[in-house]
């Protein structure tokens, strides 16, 4: 990979400056000045928010290397262009122009592959230049097979740590986990929890591809953890805790991540999934009953709060030169929202700002009983859907 000579020379001069300022830095913007960053997971929701924040508030960053893999008939270059064309960066473009993206450099790699799939040239370049590593990449699917989830979330994290150990001028490493990595516990403190399954044991079983052992392992895991996602994020935390001894390291645990509160603009979200999709379907009249406890708490945190926590965590552990892995829970437990409150917000917004293509007047009832839910689901969802399909067929249209 080739870079501008001036840019490369600038990176070569950063090490002395960084070492001096670690004892002098008071502001976060000053801390990130003259640094070179490696970011994984930049195309995801949190990754985009973090990248946008870095570019907007830390203009003196020398360079940001983005680990990207080819995907779905798209080259790394095409995915990089798609990323930089994302609407989340419109404010930055308006303020600084497209030249601001000269700081960004795509690096072909994949956390799922040995040695991150990096070429020798790129690996050497990163070891010489990078100071700060943000590992955001992960598979967040709850239905992922154990083998795939372990490869991405656990082994992928281990591969990133191996690279961090090679970095000649590393300042700190931030691993983004989840507040649900220990969902089986009643209370979660800011520390790393071990399980009865060690990461090395799980990886060894999967590498041997013993189907019977893997089946027993999954059965044992799902008795404690709700899915392979939370389990493998716990494994990743253990790997970080055990392997990151030679440089300042932090784990950031966000809870349910929702749309932004303020930055880059109120209500920004890059996908229609999870609670965002639920709110949309309620607004369209497609969802009229949900099985949930009215007073149950939803630990929902805006994505801009998560990005801020990640940036501050890196600054904090680097300035204080922490020798132990620090853990930061990024949650809304101090000001939680209930399912009933959230449902009312969805309904109020649906009336104040109605959708164009609504199916029915927005209405949604919360019920706790599975039996009651199954009955209401038939009358409020299944039967209306069948009637609509019949009407569409009679009109010569494709059923929904």
Coordinates of C-alpha atoms in Angstrom, one line a residue:
X1 CA 0.0 0.0 0.0
X2 CA 1.3 3.4 -1.0
X3 CA 0.7 6.7 0.8
X4 CA 1.7 10.3 0.2
X5 CA 5.4 10.9 1.1
X6 CA 4.5 13.9 3.1
X7 CA 1.9 12.0 5.1
X8 CA 4.4 9.2 5.7
X9 CA 7.0 11.6 6.9
X10 CA 4.5 13.2 9.2
X11 CA 3.7 9.8 10.8
X12 CA 7.4 9.1 11.3
X13 CA 7.7 12.3 13.4
X14 CA 4.7 11.6 15.7
X15 CA 6.4 9.2 18.2
X16 CA 8.5 11.8 20.0
X17 CA 5.6 14.3 20.1
X18 CA 3.2 11.7 21.5
X19 CA 5.6 10.6 24.3
X20 CA 6.1 14.2 25.4
X21 CA 2.4 15.1 25.4
X22 CA 1.2 12.1 27.4
X23 CA 2.5 13.9 30.5
X24 CA 1.1 17.3 29.4
X25 CA -2.3 16.5 27.8
X26 CA -5.4 18.0 29.5
X27 CA -7.9 17.8 26.7
X28 CA -9.1 14.8 24.6
X29 CA -8.6 16.7 21.4
X30 CA -5.0 17.4 22.4
X31 CA -4.5 13.7 23.2
X32 CA -5.5 12.6 19.8
X33 CA -3.4 15.2 18.0
X34 CA -0.5 13.7 16.0
X35 CA -1.8 10.1 16.6
X36 CA -2.3 7.3 14.0
X37 CA -5.3 5.1 14.6
X38 CA -6.4 1.7 13.4
X39 CA -10.1 1.1 13.4
X40 CA -12.0 -2.2 12.8
X41 CA -15.7 -2.4 12.3
X42 CA -15.9 1.1 10.7
X43 CA -18.8 0.1 8.4
X44 CA -21.0 -0.8 11.4
X45 CA -23.3 1.5 13.4
X46 CA -20.9 2.2 16.2
X47 CA -17.9 2.2 13.9
X48 CA -19.4 5.0 11.8
X49 CA -20.4 7.0 14.8
X50 CA -16.8 6.7 16.2
X51 CA -15.2 7.5 12.9
X52 CA -17.4 10.6 12.4
X53 CA -16.6 11.8 15.9
X54 CA -12.9 11.4 15.5
X55 CA -12.8 13.3 12.2
X56 CA -15.1 16.1 13.5
X57 CA -13.6 16.9 16.9
X58 CA -10.0 15.7 16.5
X59 CA -8.8 17.4 13.2
X60 CA -5.1 17.0 14.1
X61 CA -5.1 13.2 13.9
X62 CA -2.5 12.3 11.4
X63 CA -4.2 9.2 9.9
X64 CA -6.9 6.6 10.4
X65 CA -6.4 3.2 9.0
X66 CA -9.6 1.3 8.4
X67 CA -9.5 -2.5 8.2
X68 CA -11.9 -3.5 5.4
X69 CA -12.6 -6.8 3.6
X70 CA -14.1 -7.4 0.2
X71 CA -17.8 -8.4 0.5
X72 CA -20.7 -9.3 -1.7
X73 CA -18.9 -8.7 -5.0
X74 CA -17.6 -5.4 -3.7
X75 CA -13.9 -4.6 -3.6
X76 CA -12.2 -2.9 -0.6
X77 CA -12.0 0.3 -2.6
X78 CA -15.7 0.1 -3.4
X79 CA -16.7 -0.5 0.2
X80 CA -14.4 2.4 1.3
X81 CA -16.1 4.8 -1.2
X82 CA -19.5 3.6 0.1
X83 CA -18.4 4.3 3.6
X84 CA -17.2 7.8 2.9
X85 CA -20.3 8.6 0.9
X86 CA -22.5 7.7 3.9
X87 CA -24.8 10.6 4.9
X88 CA -23.3 10.6 8.4
X89 CA -20.3 12.5 7.0
X90 CA -22.3 15.2 5.3
X91 CA -21.7 17.7 8.1
X92 CA -17.9 17.1 8.0
X93 CA -17.9 17.5 4.2
X94 CA -19.8 20.7 4.5
X95 CA -17.4 22.1 7.0
X96 CA -14.0 20.8 5.8
X97 CA -14.6 19.7 2.3
X98 CA -13.8 16.3 0.8
X99 CA -10.1 16.8 1.5
X100 CA -10.8 15.7 5.1
X101 CA -11.0 12.1 3.9
X102 CA -7.3 12.2 2.9
X103 CA -6.6 11.2 6.5
X104 CA -8.5 7.9 5.9
X105 CA -6.7 4.9 4.4
X106 CA -8.4 1.5 3.8
X107 CA -6.3 -1.5 4.6
X108 CA -7.4 -4.9 3.2
X109 CA -7.9 -7.3 6.0
X110 CA -10.4 -9.6 7.8
X111 CA -10.7 -10.4 11.5
X112 CA -12.0 -13.8 10.4
X113 CA -8.7 -14.8 8.8
X114 CA -5.3 -15.8 10.3
X115 CA -3.1 -12.8 10.8
X116 CA -6.1 -10.7 10.0
X117 CA -5.6 -11.5 6.3
X118 CA -3.1 -8.6 6.1
X119 CA -0.4 -8.5 3.5
X120 CA 3.2 -8.5 4.8
X121 CA 3.6 -5.0 3.5
X122 CA 0.5 -3.7 5.2
X123 CA 1.4 -5.4 8.5
X124 CA 4.8 -3.9 8.6
X125 CA 3.4 -0.5 7.8
X126 CA 0.9 -0.7 10.6
X127 CA 3.5 -1.9 13.2
X128 CA 5.6 1.1 12.3
X129 CA 2.8 3.7 12.3
X130 CA -0.2 2.9 14.5
X131 CA -0.5 4.3 18.1
X132 CA -4.1 3.6 19.0
X133 CA -6.3 0.6 18.1
X134 CA -10.1 0.6 18.3
X135 CA -11.5 -2.9 17.9
X136 CA -15.2 -2.5 17.1
X137 CA -15.7 -5.3 14.6
X138 CA -17.9 -8.2 15.7
X139 CA -20.7 -10.4 14.5
X140 CA -23.9 -9.3 16.4
X141 CA -26.2 -12.0 15.1
X142 CA -28.0 -13.9 17.9
X143 CA -28.5 -16.9 15.6
X144 CA -24.8 -17.3 14.5
X145 CA -23.4 -20.7 14.7
X146 CA -21.0 -21.2 17.6
X147 CA -18.0 -21.8 15.3
X148 CA -18.6 -18.6 13.3
X149 CA -19.3 -16.5 16.4
X150 CA -16.1 -17.8 18.1
X151 CA -14.1 -17.2 14.9
X152 CA -15.2 -13.6 14.6
X153 CA -15.7 -12.4 18.2
X154 CA -13.1 -14.5 20.1
X155 CA -10.4 -15.5 17.7
X156 CA -10.8 -12.3 15.7
X157 CA -10.1 -10.3 18.9
X158 CA -7.1 -12.5 19.6
X159 CA -5.7 -11.7 16.1
X160 CA -6.1 -8.0 16.7
X161 CA -4.3 -8.3 20.0
X162 CA -1.5 -10.2 18.3
X163 CA -1.1 -7.2 16.0
X164 CA -1.2 -4.8 18.9
X165 CA 1.8 -6.7 20.5
X166 CA 3.8 -6.0 17.3
X167 CA 3.0 -2.2 17.3
X168 CA 6.2 -0.4 18.1
X169 CA 4.6 2.8 19.3
X170 CA 1.3 1.7 20.8
X171 CA -0.4 4.0 23.3
X172 CA -3.6 2.1 24.0
X173 CA -6.0 -0.6 22.8
X174 CA -9.8 -0.3 23.2
X175 CA -12.0 -3.4 22.8
X176 CA -15.8 -2.8 22.3
X177 CA -17.8 -5.5 24.0
X178 CA -21.4 -5.6 25.2
X179 CA -23.1 -5.1 28.5
X180 CA -24.8 -8.5 27.9
X181 CA -21.5 -10.5 27.8
X182 CA -22.5 -11.6 31.3
X183 CA -26.3 -11.5 30.9
X184 CA -26.7 -14.5 33.2
X185 CA -25.6 -12.5 36.2
X186 CA -28.0 -10.4 38.3
X187 CA -25.5 -7.5 38.7
X188 CA -22.6 -6.7 36.4
X189 CA -19.6 -4.8 37.8
X190 CA -16.9 -3.1 35.8
X191 CA -14.6 -6.1 35.8
X192 CA -14.0 -9.2 33.6
X193 CA -15.9 -12.3 34.6
X194 CA -14.7 -15.8 33.8
X195 CA -16.9 -18.8 32.9
X196 CA -16.6 -22.5 33.3
X197 CA -15.4 -22.6 29.7
X198 CA -12.0 -21.2 29.0
X199 CA -11.4 -19.5 25.6
X200 CA -8.6 -21.9 24.8
X201 CA -10.7 -24.9 25.5
X202 CA -13.6 -23.7 23.4
X203 CA -11.3 -22.9 20.5
X204 CA -9.5 -26.2 20.8
X205 CA -12.8 -28.1 20.6
X206 CA -14.0 -26.2 17.5
X207 CA -10.6 -26.5 15.8
X208 CA -10.8 -30.3 16.1
X209 CA -14.3 -30.2 14.6
X210 CA -15.6 -33.0 16.8
X211 CA -19.3 -32.7 16.1
X212 CA -20.3 -34.6 19.3
X213 CA -18.1 -32.4 21.5
X214 CA -19.3 -29.2 19.7
X215 CA -23.0 -30.3 20.2
X216 CA -22.4 -30.9 23.9
X217 CA -20.6 -27.6 24.2
X218 CA -23.4 -25.6 22.6
X219 CA -26.0 -27.4 24.8
X220 CA -24.0 -26.5 27.9
X221 CA -23.5 -22.9 26.8
X222 CA -27.1 -22.2 26.0
X223 CA -28.2 -23.4 29.5
X224 CA -26.4 -20.3 30.9
X225 CA -26.0 -17.8 28.0
X226 CA -29.1 -16.7 25.9
X227 CA -27.1 -17.1 22.6
X228 CA -23.7 -17.6 21.1
X229 CA -23.3 -13.8 20.7
X230 CA -23.2 -13.0 24.4
X231 CA -21.1 -16.1 25.1
X232 CA -18.4 -15.3 22.6
X233 CA -18.3 -11.7 23.7
X234 CA -17.5 -13.0 27.2
X235 CA -14.8 -15.2 25.7
X236 CA -13.3 -12.1 23.9
X237 CA -13.2 -10.2 27.2
X238 CA -11.3 -13.0 28.9
X239 CA -8.9 -13.1 26.0
X240 CA -8.3 -9.3 26.3
X241 CA -7.9 -9.6 30.1
X242 CA -5.3 -12.4 29.8
X243 CA -3.3 -11.2 26.8
X244 CA -3.2 -7.4 27.1
X245 CA -0.5 -7.0 29.8
X246 CA 2.1 -4.9 27.9
X247 CA 0.0 -1.8 26.9
X248 CA -2.9 0.2 28.4
X249 CA -6.2 -1.6 27.5
X250 CA -9.9 -0.9 28.1
X251 CA -13.1 -2.8 27.5
X252 CA -16.2 -0.7 26.7
X253 CA -19.5 -2.4 27.3
X254 CA -22.5 -0.6 25.7
X255 CA -26.0 -1.9 26.4
X256 CA -28.8 -1.7 23.7
X257 CA -27.5 0.9 21.3
X258 CA -30.1 3.3 19.8
X259 CA -30.3 6.3 17.6
X260 CA -28.1 9.3 18.4
X261 CA -29.3 11.9 20.9
X262 CA -27.4 14.9 19.6
X263 CA -24.4 14.0 17.3
X264 CA -23.9 14.0 14.4
X265 CA -27.6 15.0 14.4
X266 CA -30.5 14.1 16.6
X267 CA -32.1 10.7 15.7
X268 CA -29.3 9.5 13.4
X269 CA -29.4 5.7 12.8
X270 CA -27.9 3.8 9.9
X271 CA -30.2 0.8 9.9
X272 CA -33.8 -0.3 10.5
X273 CA -33.3 -3.1 13.0
X274 CA -34.1 -3.9 16.6
X275 CA -36.0 -1.2 18.4
X276 CA -35.9 1.1 15.4
X277 CA -37.7 -1.4 13.3
X278 CA -40.2 -2.1 16.1
X279 CA -41.0 1.6 16.3
X280 CA -41.4 1.8 12.6
X281 CA -43.8 -1.2 12.4
X282 CA -45.9 0.2 15.3
X283 CA -46.1 3.5 13.4
X284 CA -47.3 1.7 10.3
X285 CA -49.9 -0.2 12.2
X286 CA -48.2 -3.6 11.5
X287 CA -47.5 -4.4 15.1
X288 CA -50.5 -4.2 17.5
X289 CA -49.4 -6.5 20.4
X290 CA -46.1 -7.2 22.0
X291 CA -45.2 -9.7 24.8
X292 CA -43.5 -7.7 27.4
X293 CA -43.7 -6.5 31.0
X294 CA -44.9 -2.9 31.2
X295 CA -42.5 -1.9 34.0
X296 CA -39.5 -3.9 32.6
X297 CA -36.5 -1.7 32.1
X298 CA -34.9 -1.2 28.7
X299 CA -31.3 -0.3 29.0
X300 CA -31.1 1.9 25.9
X301 CA -28.1 4.1 25.2
X302 CA -27.7 6.6 22.3
X303 CA -24.9 5.7 19.9
X304 CA -23.2 9.1 20.3
X305 CA -22.9 8.4 24.1
X306 CA -21.2 5.1 23.1
X307 CA -18.7 6.8 20.7
X308 CA -17.9 9.4 23.4
X309 CA -17.3 6.7 26.0
X310 CA -14.9 4.9 23.6
X311 CA -12.9 8.0 22.9
X312 CA -12.7 9.0 26.6
X313 CA -11.7 5.5 27.6
X314 CA -8.7 5.6 25.3
X315 CA -7.7 9.0 26.7
X316 CA -8.1 8.0 30.3
X317 CA -6.1 4.7 30.3
X318 CA -3.3 6.3 28.2
X319 CA -2.9 9.3 30.5
X320 CA -3.0 7.2 33.6
X321 CA -0.9 4.5 32.2
X322 CA -3.1 1.8 33.7
X323 CA -1.3 -1.6 34.0
X324 CA -4.6 -3.6 34.4
X325 CA -7.4 -3.9 31.9
X326 CA -10.1 -1.3 32.7
X327 CA -13.7 -2.0 32.1
X328 CA -16.3 0.7 31.4
X329 CA -20.0 -0.1 31.4
X330 CA -21.9 2.2 29.1
X331 CA -25.5 2.0 30.1
X332 CA -28.6 4.0 31.0
X333 CA -29.2 2.3 34.4
X334 CA -29.2 5.8 36.1
X335 CA -32.1 6.9 33.9
X336 CA -33.8 3.8 32.4
X337 CA -36.9 3.6 30.2
X338 CA -39.7 1.1 30.6
X339 CA -41.3 -0.9 27.9
X340 CA -44.6 0.9 28.6
X341 CA -42.9 4.3 28.3
X342 CA -41.2 3.4 25.1
X343 CA -44.4 2.1 23.6
X344 CA -46.2 5.3 24.5
X345 CA -43.4 7.3 22.8
X346 CA -43.7 5.2 19.7
X347 CA -47.4 5.8 19.6
X348 CA -47.2 9.6 20.3
X349 CA -44.6 10.0 17.5
X350 CA -46.7 7.9 15.1
X351 CA -49.6 10.4 15.5
X352 CA -47.5 13.5 15.5
X353 CA -45.4 12.5 12.5
X354 CA -47.4 9.8 10.6
X355 CA -45.9 7.5 8.0
X356 CA -47.1 7.7 4.4
X357 CA -47.8 4.0 3.9
X358 CA -49.6 3.0 7.1
X359 CA -51.5 -0.3 7.2
X360 CA -53.7 0.5 10.2
X361 CA -54.1 3.3 12.8
X362 CA -51.1 3.0 15.2
X363 CA -52.0 1.0 18.2
X364 CA -50.0 -1.4 20.4
X365 CA -50.8 -3.4 23.5
X366 CA -48.3 -4.9 25.9
X367 CA -49.2 -8.3 27.4
X368 CA -47.2 -10.5 29.8
X369 CA -49.0 -13.8 29.3
X370 CA -47.8 -16.0 26.4
X371 CA -51.2 -17.5 26.1
X372 CA -53.0 -14.1 25.8
X373 CA -50.3 -13.0 23.4
X374 CA -50.9 -16.0 21.1
X375 CA -54.6 -15.4 21.0
X376 CA -54.2 -11.6 20.3
X377 CA -51.5 -12.3 17.8
X378 CA -54.0 -14.4 15.7
X379 CA -56.8 -11.7 15.8
X380 CA -54.5 -8.6 15.5
X381 CA -51.8 -9.9 13.2
X382 CA -52.5 -13.2 11.4
X383 CA -56.1 -12.8 10.4
X384 CA -55.8 -9.2 9.2
X385 CA -52.7 -10.2 7.2
X386 CA -54.7 -13.0 5.5
X387 CA -57.6 -10.7 4.7
X388 CA -55.1 -8.2 3.2
X389 CA -53.5 -10.9 1.1
X390 CA -56.9 -12.0 -0.3
X391 CA -57.8 -8.4 -1.2
X392 CA -54.5 -7.9 -2.9
X393 CA -54.9 -11.1 -4.9
X394 CA -58.4 -10.0 -6.0
X395 CA -56.9 -6.7 -7.2
X396 CA -54.2 -8.6 -9.1
X397 CA -51.4 -7.5 -6.9
X398 CA -48.7 -9.4 -5.1
X399 CA -49.6 -10.5 -1.5
X400 CA -47.5 -9.0 1.3

